[in-house]
Every structure is written in C-alpha cells, then in structure tokens.
Short mmCIF file of C-alpha atoms in Angstrom, two decimals:
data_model
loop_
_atom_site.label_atom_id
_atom_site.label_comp_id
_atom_site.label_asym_id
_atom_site.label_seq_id
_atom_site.Cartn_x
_atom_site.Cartn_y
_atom_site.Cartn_z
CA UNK A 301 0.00 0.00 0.00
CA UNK A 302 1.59 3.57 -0.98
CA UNK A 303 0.56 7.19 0.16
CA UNK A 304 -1.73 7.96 -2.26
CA UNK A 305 -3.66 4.60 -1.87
CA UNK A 306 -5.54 5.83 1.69
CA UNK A 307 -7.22 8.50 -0.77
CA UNK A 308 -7.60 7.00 -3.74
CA UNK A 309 -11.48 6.95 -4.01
CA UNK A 310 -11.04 10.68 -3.50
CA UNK A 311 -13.73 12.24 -5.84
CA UNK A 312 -13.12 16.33 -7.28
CA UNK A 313 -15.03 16.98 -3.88
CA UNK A 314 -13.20 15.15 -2.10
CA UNK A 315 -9.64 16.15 0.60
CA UNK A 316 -7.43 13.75 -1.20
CA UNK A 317 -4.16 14.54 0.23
CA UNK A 318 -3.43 15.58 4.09
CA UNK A 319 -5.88 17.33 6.00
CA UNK A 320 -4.62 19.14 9.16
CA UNK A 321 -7.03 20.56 11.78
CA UNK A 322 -6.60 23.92 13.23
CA UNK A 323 -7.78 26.26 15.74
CA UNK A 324 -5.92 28.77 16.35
CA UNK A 325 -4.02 27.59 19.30
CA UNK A 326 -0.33 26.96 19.85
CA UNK A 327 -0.75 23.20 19.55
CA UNK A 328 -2.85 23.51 16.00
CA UNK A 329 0.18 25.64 14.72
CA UNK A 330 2.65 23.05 15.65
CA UNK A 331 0.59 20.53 13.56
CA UNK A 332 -0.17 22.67 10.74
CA UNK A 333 3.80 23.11 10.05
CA UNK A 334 4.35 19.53 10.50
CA UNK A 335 1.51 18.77 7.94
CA UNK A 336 2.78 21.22 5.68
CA UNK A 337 6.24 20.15 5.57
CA UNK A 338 4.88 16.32 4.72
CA UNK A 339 2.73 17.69 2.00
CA UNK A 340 5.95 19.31 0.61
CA UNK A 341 7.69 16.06 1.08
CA UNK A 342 4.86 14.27 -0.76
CA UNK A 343 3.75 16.88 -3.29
CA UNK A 344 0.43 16.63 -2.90
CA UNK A 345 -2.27 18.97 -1.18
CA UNK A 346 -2.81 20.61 1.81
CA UNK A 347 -6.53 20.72 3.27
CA UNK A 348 -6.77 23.38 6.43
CA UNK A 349 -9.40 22.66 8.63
CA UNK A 350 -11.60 24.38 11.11
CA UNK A 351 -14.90 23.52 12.55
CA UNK A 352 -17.24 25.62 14.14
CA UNK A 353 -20.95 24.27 16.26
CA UNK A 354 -23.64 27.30 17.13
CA UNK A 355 -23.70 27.65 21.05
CA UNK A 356 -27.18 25.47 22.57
CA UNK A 357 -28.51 28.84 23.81
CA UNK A 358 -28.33 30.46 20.41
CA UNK A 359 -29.41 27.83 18.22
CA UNK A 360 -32.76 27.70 20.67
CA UNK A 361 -33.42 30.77 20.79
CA UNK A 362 -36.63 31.92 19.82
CA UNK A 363 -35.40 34.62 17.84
CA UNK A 364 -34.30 32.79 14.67
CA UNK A 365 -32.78 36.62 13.42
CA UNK A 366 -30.40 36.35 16.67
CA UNK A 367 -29.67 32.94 15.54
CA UNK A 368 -28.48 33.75 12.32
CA UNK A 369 -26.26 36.70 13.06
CA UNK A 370 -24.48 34.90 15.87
CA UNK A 371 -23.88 32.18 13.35
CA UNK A 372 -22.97 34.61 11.13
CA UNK A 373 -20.10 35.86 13.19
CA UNK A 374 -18.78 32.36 14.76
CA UNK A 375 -18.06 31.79 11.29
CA UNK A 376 -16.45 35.19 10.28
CA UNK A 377 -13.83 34.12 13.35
CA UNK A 378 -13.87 30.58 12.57
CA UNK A 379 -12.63 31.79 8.97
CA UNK A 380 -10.30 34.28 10.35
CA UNK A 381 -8.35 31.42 12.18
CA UNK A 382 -7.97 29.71 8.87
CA UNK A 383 -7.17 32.69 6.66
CA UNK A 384 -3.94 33.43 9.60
CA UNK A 385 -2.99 29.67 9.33
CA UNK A 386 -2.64 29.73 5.35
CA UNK A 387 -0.72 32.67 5.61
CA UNK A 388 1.76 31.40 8.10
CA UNK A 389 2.75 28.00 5.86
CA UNK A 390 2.35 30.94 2.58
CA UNK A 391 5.95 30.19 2.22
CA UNK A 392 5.78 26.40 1.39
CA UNK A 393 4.29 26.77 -2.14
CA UNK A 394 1.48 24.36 -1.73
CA UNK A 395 -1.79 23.63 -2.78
CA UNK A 396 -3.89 24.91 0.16
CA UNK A 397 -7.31 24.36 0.54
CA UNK A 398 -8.84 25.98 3.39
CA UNK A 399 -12.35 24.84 4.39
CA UNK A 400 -14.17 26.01 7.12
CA UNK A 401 -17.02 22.96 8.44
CA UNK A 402 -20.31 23.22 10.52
CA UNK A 403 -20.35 20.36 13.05
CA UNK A 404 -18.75 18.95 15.76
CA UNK A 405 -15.09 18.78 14.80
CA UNK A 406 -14.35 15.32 15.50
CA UNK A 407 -17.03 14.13 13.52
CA UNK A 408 -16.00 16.33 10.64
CA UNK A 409 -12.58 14.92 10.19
CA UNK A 410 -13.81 11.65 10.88
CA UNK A 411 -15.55 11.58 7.68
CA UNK A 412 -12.80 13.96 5.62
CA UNK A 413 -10.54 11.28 6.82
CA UNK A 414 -12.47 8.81 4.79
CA UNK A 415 -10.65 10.47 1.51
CA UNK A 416 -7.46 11.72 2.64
CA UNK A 417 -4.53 10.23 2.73
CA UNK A 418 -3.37 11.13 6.43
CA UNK A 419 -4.69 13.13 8.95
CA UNK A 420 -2.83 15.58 11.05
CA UNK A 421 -3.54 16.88 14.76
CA UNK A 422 -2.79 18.61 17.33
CA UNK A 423 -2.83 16.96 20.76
CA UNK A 424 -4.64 19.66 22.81
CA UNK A 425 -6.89 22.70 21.75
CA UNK A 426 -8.77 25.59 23.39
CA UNK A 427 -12.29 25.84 23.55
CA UNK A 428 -14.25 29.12 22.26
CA UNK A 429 -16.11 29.36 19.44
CA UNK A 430 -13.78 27.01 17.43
CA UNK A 431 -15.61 24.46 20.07
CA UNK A 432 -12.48 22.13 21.00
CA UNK A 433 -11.42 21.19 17.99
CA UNK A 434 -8.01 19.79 19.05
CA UNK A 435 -8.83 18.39 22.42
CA UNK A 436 -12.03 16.23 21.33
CA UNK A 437 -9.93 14.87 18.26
CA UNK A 438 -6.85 13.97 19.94
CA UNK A 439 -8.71 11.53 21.22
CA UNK A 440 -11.32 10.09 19.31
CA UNK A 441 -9.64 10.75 15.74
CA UNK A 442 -6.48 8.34 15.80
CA UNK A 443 -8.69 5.28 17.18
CA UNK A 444 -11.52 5.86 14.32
CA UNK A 445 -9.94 7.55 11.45
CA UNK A 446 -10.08 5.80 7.88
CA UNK A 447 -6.83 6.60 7.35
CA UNK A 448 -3.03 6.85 9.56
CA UNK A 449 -3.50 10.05 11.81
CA UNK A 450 -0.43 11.83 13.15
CA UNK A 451 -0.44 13.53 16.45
CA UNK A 452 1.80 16.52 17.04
CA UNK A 453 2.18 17.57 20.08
CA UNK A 454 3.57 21.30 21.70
CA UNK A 455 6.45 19.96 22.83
CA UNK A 456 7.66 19.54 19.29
CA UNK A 457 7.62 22.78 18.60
CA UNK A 458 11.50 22.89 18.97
CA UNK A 459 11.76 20.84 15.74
CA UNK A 460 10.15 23.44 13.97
CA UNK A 461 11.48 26.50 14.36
CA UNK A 462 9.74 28.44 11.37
CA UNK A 463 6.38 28.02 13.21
CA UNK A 464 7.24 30.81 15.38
CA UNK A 465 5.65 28.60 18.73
CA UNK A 466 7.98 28.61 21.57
CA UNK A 467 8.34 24.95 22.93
CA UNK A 468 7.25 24.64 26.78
CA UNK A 469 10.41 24.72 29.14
CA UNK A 470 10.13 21.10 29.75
CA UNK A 471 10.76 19.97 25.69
CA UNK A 472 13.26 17.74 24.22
CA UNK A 473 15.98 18.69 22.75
CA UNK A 474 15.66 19.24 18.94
CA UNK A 475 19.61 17.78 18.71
CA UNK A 476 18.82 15.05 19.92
CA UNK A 477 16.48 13.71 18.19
CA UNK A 478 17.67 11.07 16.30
CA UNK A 479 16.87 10.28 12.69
CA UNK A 480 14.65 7.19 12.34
CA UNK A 481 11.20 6.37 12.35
CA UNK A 482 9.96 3.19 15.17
CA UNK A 483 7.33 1.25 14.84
CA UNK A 484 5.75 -0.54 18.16
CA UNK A 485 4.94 -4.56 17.22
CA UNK A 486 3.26 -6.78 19.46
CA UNK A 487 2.90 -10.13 16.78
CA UNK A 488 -0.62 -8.94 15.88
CA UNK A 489 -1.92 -8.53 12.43
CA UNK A 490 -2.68 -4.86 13.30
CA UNK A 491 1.25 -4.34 14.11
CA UNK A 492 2.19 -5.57 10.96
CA UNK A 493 -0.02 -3.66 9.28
CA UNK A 494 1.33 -0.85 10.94
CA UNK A 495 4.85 -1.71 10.23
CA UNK A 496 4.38 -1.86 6.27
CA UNK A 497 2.94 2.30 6.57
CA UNK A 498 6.20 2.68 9.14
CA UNK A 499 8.48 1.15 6.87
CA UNK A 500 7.06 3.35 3.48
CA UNK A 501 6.90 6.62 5.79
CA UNK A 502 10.76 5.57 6.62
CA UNK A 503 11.50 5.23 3.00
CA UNK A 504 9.81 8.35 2.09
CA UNK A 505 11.90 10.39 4.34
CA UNK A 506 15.44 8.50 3.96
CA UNK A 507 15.07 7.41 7.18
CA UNK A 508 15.88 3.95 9.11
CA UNK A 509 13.15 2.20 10.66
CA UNK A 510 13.72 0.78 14.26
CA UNK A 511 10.67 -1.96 15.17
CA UNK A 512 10.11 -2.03 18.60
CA UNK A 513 8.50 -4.61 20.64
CA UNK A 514 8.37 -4.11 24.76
CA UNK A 515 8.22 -7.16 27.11
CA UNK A 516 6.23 -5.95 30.02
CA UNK A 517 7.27 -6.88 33.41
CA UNK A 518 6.35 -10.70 34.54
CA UNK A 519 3.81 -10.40 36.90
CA UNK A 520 0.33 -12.10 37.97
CA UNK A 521 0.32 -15.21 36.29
CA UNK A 522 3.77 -15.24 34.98
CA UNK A 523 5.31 -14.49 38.56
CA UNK A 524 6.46 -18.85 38.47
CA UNK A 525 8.73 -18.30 35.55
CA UNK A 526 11.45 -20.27 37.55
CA UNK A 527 14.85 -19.40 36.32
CA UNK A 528 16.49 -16.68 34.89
CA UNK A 529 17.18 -19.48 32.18
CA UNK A 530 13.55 -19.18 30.85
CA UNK A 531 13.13 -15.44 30.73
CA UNK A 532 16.37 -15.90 28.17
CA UNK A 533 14.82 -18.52 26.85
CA UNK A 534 11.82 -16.80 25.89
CA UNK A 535 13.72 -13.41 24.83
CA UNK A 536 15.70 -15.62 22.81
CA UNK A 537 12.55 -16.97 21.03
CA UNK A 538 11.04 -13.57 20.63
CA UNK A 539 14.11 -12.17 18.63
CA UNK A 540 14.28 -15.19 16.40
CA UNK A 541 10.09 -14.28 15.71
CA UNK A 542 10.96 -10.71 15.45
CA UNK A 543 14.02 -11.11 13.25
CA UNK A 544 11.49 -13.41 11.11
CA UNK A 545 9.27 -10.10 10.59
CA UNK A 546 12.29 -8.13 9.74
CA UNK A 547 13.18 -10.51 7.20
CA UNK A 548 9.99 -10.47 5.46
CA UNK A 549 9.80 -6.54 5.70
CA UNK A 550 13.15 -6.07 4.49
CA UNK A 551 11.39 -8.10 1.31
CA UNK A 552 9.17 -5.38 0.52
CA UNK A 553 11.36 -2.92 1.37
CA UNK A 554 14.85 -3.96 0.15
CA UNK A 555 16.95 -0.78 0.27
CA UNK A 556 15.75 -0.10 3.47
CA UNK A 557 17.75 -0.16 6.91
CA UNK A 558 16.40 -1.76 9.41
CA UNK A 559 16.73 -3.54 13.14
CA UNK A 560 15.12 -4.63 15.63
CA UNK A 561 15.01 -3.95 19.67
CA UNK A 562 13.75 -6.06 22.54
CA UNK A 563 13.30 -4.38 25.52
CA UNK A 564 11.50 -4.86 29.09
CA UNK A 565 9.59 -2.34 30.58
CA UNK A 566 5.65 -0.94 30.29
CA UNK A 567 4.88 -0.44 27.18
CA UNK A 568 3.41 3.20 27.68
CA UNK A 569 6.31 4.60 29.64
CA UNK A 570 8.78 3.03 26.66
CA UNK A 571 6.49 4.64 23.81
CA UNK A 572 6.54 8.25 25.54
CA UNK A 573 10.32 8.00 26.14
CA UNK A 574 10.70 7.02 22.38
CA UNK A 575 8.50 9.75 21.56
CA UNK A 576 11.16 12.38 22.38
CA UNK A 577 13.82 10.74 20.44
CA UNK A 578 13.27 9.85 17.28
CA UNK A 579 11.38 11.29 14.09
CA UNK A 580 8.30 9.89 14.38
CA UNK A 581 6.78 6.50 16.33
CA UNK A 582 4.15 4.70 14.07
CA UNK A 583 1.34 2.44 15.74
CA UNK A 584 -1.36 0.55 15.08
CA UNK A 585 -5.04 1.30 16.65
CA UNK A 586 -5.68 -2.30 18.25
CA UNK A 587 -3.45 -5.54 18.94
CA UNK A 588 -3.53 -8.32 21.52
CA UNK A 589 -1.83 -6.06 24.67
CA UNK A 590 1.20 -4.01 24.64
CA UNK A 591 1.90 -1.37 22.16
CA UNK A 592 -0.79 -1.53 19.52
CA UNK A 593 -3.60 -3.11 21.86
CA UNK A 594 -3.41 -0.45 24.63
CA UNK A 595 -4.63 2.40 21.84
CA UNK A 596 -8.09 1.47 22.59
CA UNK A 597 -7.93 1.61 26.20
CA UNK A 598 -6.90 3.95 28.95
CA UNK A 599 -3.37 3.79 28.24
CA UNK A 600 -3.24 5.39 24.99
CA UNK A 601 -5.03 8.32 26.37
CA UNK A 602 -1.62 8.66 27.84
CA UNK A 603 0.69 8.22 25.25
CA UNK A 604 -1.07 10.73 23.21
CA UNK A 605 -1.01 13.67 25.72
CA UNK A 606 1.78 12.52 27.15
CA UNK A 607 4.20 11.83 23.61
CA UNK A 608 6.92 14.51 23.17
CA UNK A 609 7.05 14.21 19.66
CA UNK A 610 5.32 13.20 16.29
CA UNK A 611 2.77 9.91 16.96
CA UNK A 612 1.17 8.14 13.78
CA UNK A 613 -1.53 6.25 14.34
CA UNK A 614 -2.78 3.68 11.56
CA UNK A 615 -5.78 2.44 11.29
CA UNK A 616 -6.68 -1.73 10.73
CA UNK A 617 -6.75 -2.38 7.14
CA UNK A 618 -6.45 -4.92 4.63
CA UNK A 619 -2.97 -5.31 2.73
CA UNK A 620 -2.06 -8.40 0.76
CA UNK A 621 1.84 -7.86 1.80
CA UNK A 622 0.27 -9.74 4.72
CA UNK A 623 -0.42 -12.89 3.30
CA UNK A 624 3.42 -14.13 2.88
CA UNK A 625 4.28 -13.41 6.02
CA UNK A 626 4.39 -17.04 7.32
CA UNK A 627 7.15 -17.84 4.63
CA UNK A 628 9.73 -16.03 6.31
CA UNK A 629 9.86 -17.64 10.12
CA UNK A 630 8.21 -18.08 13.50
CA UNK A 631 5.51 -15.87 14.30
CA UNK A 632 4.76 -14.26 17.86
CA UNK A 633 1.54 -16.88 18.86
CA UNK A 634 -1.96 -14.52 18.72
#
C-alpha cells in the first residue's frame, strides 16, 4: 500500500491529500507546520481545517434573526483562524485548501478522513467558538480515522522552528532527536499492518526504521517463571520471531535499513520515552496487549497527551503484503 492509496477513491469533492485541523491555538500551529512540511515532502495537497458548532442557547433561541447573526459571526472568526494559518505555511508553495465545516469537529474529520490520505492533529486545543477542535480529536480521531492520523504535540515545537511557537520549558531537545522512524509490534496482524505504513513513511523520508516490541514486566500469572534461564529462553525466542518479521519486511522494502530492539519495561512509559527521540513513532489502533492493543484503552489516552514528539496512528486495514508473512519464520503466537 503507498501514500496515495488511503485516498484513492477521492472524488473532485473530495480532501485527497493531508488534511490538518486547526484552531488557532499553539498546539494547531505546531501541527499545521508539521503537515505542511509532509505535503511538501509528498507533493500533494494541503486541506486546512476548522470547525465551528452554534452555542445550545443560540441555536434555541426563539429569535431565529439572533440565531443567524451569531452564526454569522462564529463563522467570520472561525474563517479568520484559517485565513492566519494559510498565511503562516504561505511560504511552502502548496496547494492549500482551506475549508471552514459546521459540526462537531471530531465528527468532521472523521468523515474527511475517509478520503485523505493522512490526517494531522494537534494533541490539545482551546475551547471558544472554534468548540475544541483539538482536544475532542486527539482523542477520538487516531482510534476511528479511515486513514493513519499523526499527532503533534507542543512539545515539538523545537523541531520546527519556522512556526514561530515557543516549545514549553520542559521539551526535548531538537539535537537530539535522532533520525529514524519506530514502529511498536506486538505479533498482531494490526502491528504488521502498521509496520508496512512505518516502513514506506521511513522510506519516504530516507530514514531507518527501528521496530520495537516491549516485554512488560512478569507479573500475575507469569510471577512462576522459575529461572532466569527461561526469561532468556523466551527473549531468545522472541528475537528469532521478530528477526522473522524483519526478514519479510526487508522483502518489501529492500533498500531499506532496518533492526530490531527487545526491551522490558511498560509499554506506555517506553512509547513516551521514544516519543522524544526519534522522528516519528508509528502504531497501530488495536493488537492483543502491549503497544498496539493499549490504543483502545486507557493507556493510549496517555501516550497521546503525554508523547513529546510526532505519533502516527494507523488504522486496521487490509494489505495483501500480509499474506506471505508465514514464509519467512516463527511468528509471535496470537
């Protein structure tokens, strides 16, 4: 599956390309630079969001003239926030196509992102008239969207310095972020999925790709493991199943660098720690536990306002690259 093939069924109405949400706040701005810098990258166009709902109080009003101007002027701001967000990314020399939407925002890009090829976010908002665009999304968009959503949050604002936001005091380190992309596996179908979109995004930018998998702490059930002897043993089986899904990446992807890393620890304290470090961390939205299977649950609330840098989320989907994945080795057991 390529880029373009999320929006192919795009019709001339349609926001094939990347559609970034925007509201006017600090976080939006941070997201609307990132998006415009991948829709440089990819040469393809730019759709600039904002949503707008009429307050409860207005739209029941009995005066239906009161109704209308009030609409009337949510708008007029809702389209002033977009006209100062296409000016700010003026430079890039893209398409831009700014739309302004009636309806709640998270349904709205819930069904642009039905068309697009990737969906970009901020990971908090403000409220106001814009009505919480950023901090309803956040959340609901990366587990629902029809297409991989990427989730930028403030404290990458170091990493782009032409968006004029100043990074809170507590951001990483621009140097030091190292070049690569990771992608979290767990051994279910949704992680390889995920991997394929990590592993094209990692082409796309000349980057390496780094898959991930975390071993979380043996506990519970697993507190009779009786020898250090079997934890090896079962690290040692793990890397030959992992190095099995290399192998048959590295097929699809043959000029691409690649390794894999093993290491114990919760899952969401190991994917906000990678967060901070590298490029961009790819996941999928649902698994059997660990990274890709906690995105549906409490934990990824988390991760996303918790990550210190670029998150991708990717939806389940259908790719035949799955089907010859048993040729190449041992899979992790679902």
């Amino acid at each position: 599956m390529t880029d373009s093939t999320w929006g192919a069924g795009a019709g001339a109405d349609g926001p094939a390309g990347i559609v970034v949400g925007v509201d006017g706040s600090d976080q939006s701005i941070c997201a609307l630079f990132w998006a415009a810098r991948e829709a440089r990258r990819r040469q393809c166009p730019l759709h600039v969001v904002t949503a707008y709902t009429v307050p409860i109080f207005a739209a029941s009003s009995m005066d239906a003239g009161y109704t209308t101007v009030d609409d009337a002027m949510i708008r007029d701001g809702a389209r002033q926030v977009l006209d100062e967000a296409v000016e700010r990314i003026s430079h890039y020399g893209l398409e831009v196509i700014p739309r302004v939407e009636t309806g709640d925002a998270a349904a709205v890009l819930l069904e642009l992102s039905e068309d697009a090829d990737l969906m970009v976010v901020g990971s908090r908002g403000r409220g106001g008239f814009v009505g919480r665009l950023l901090g309803s999304v956040s959340s609901a968009l990366p587990a629902h969207a029809k297409c991989p959503t990427v989730v930028v949050p403030l404290r990458t604002a170091g990493r782009l310095p032409d968006s004029g936001v100043r990074p809170p005091a507590n951001s990483p380190d621009p140097d030091a972020v190292h070049r690569a992309v990771v992608v979290g596996v767990d051994g279910s179908e949704q992680g390889r999925a995920a991997s394929l979109v990590a592993a094209e995004q990692a082409q796309n930018m000349g980057l390496p790709l780094r898959i991930l998998c975390a071993l979380p702490p043996f506990t519970g059930s697993l507190a009779w493991v009786p020898a250090p002897l079997d934890i090896e043993a079962l690290h040692a089986e793990l890397h030959e199943q992992l190095d099995a899904g290399r192998d048959w990446l590295q097929s699809h992807f043959p000029g691409l660098e690649m390794t894999v890393e093993l290491v114990d620890g919760a899952p969401g304290e190991i994917l906000i720690e990678r967060t901070a470090k590298v490029e961009l961390l790819v996941l999928g939205t649902r698994g059997r536990g660990g990274f890709a299977g906690m995105l549906m649950g409490s934990t990824s609330q988390s991760v996303l306002h918790h990550a210190k840098g670029p998150l991708m989320v990717v939806p389940d989907h259908d790719d035949p690259r799955l089907l010859d994945r048993p040729n190449f080795g041992p899979m992790i057991a679902e």
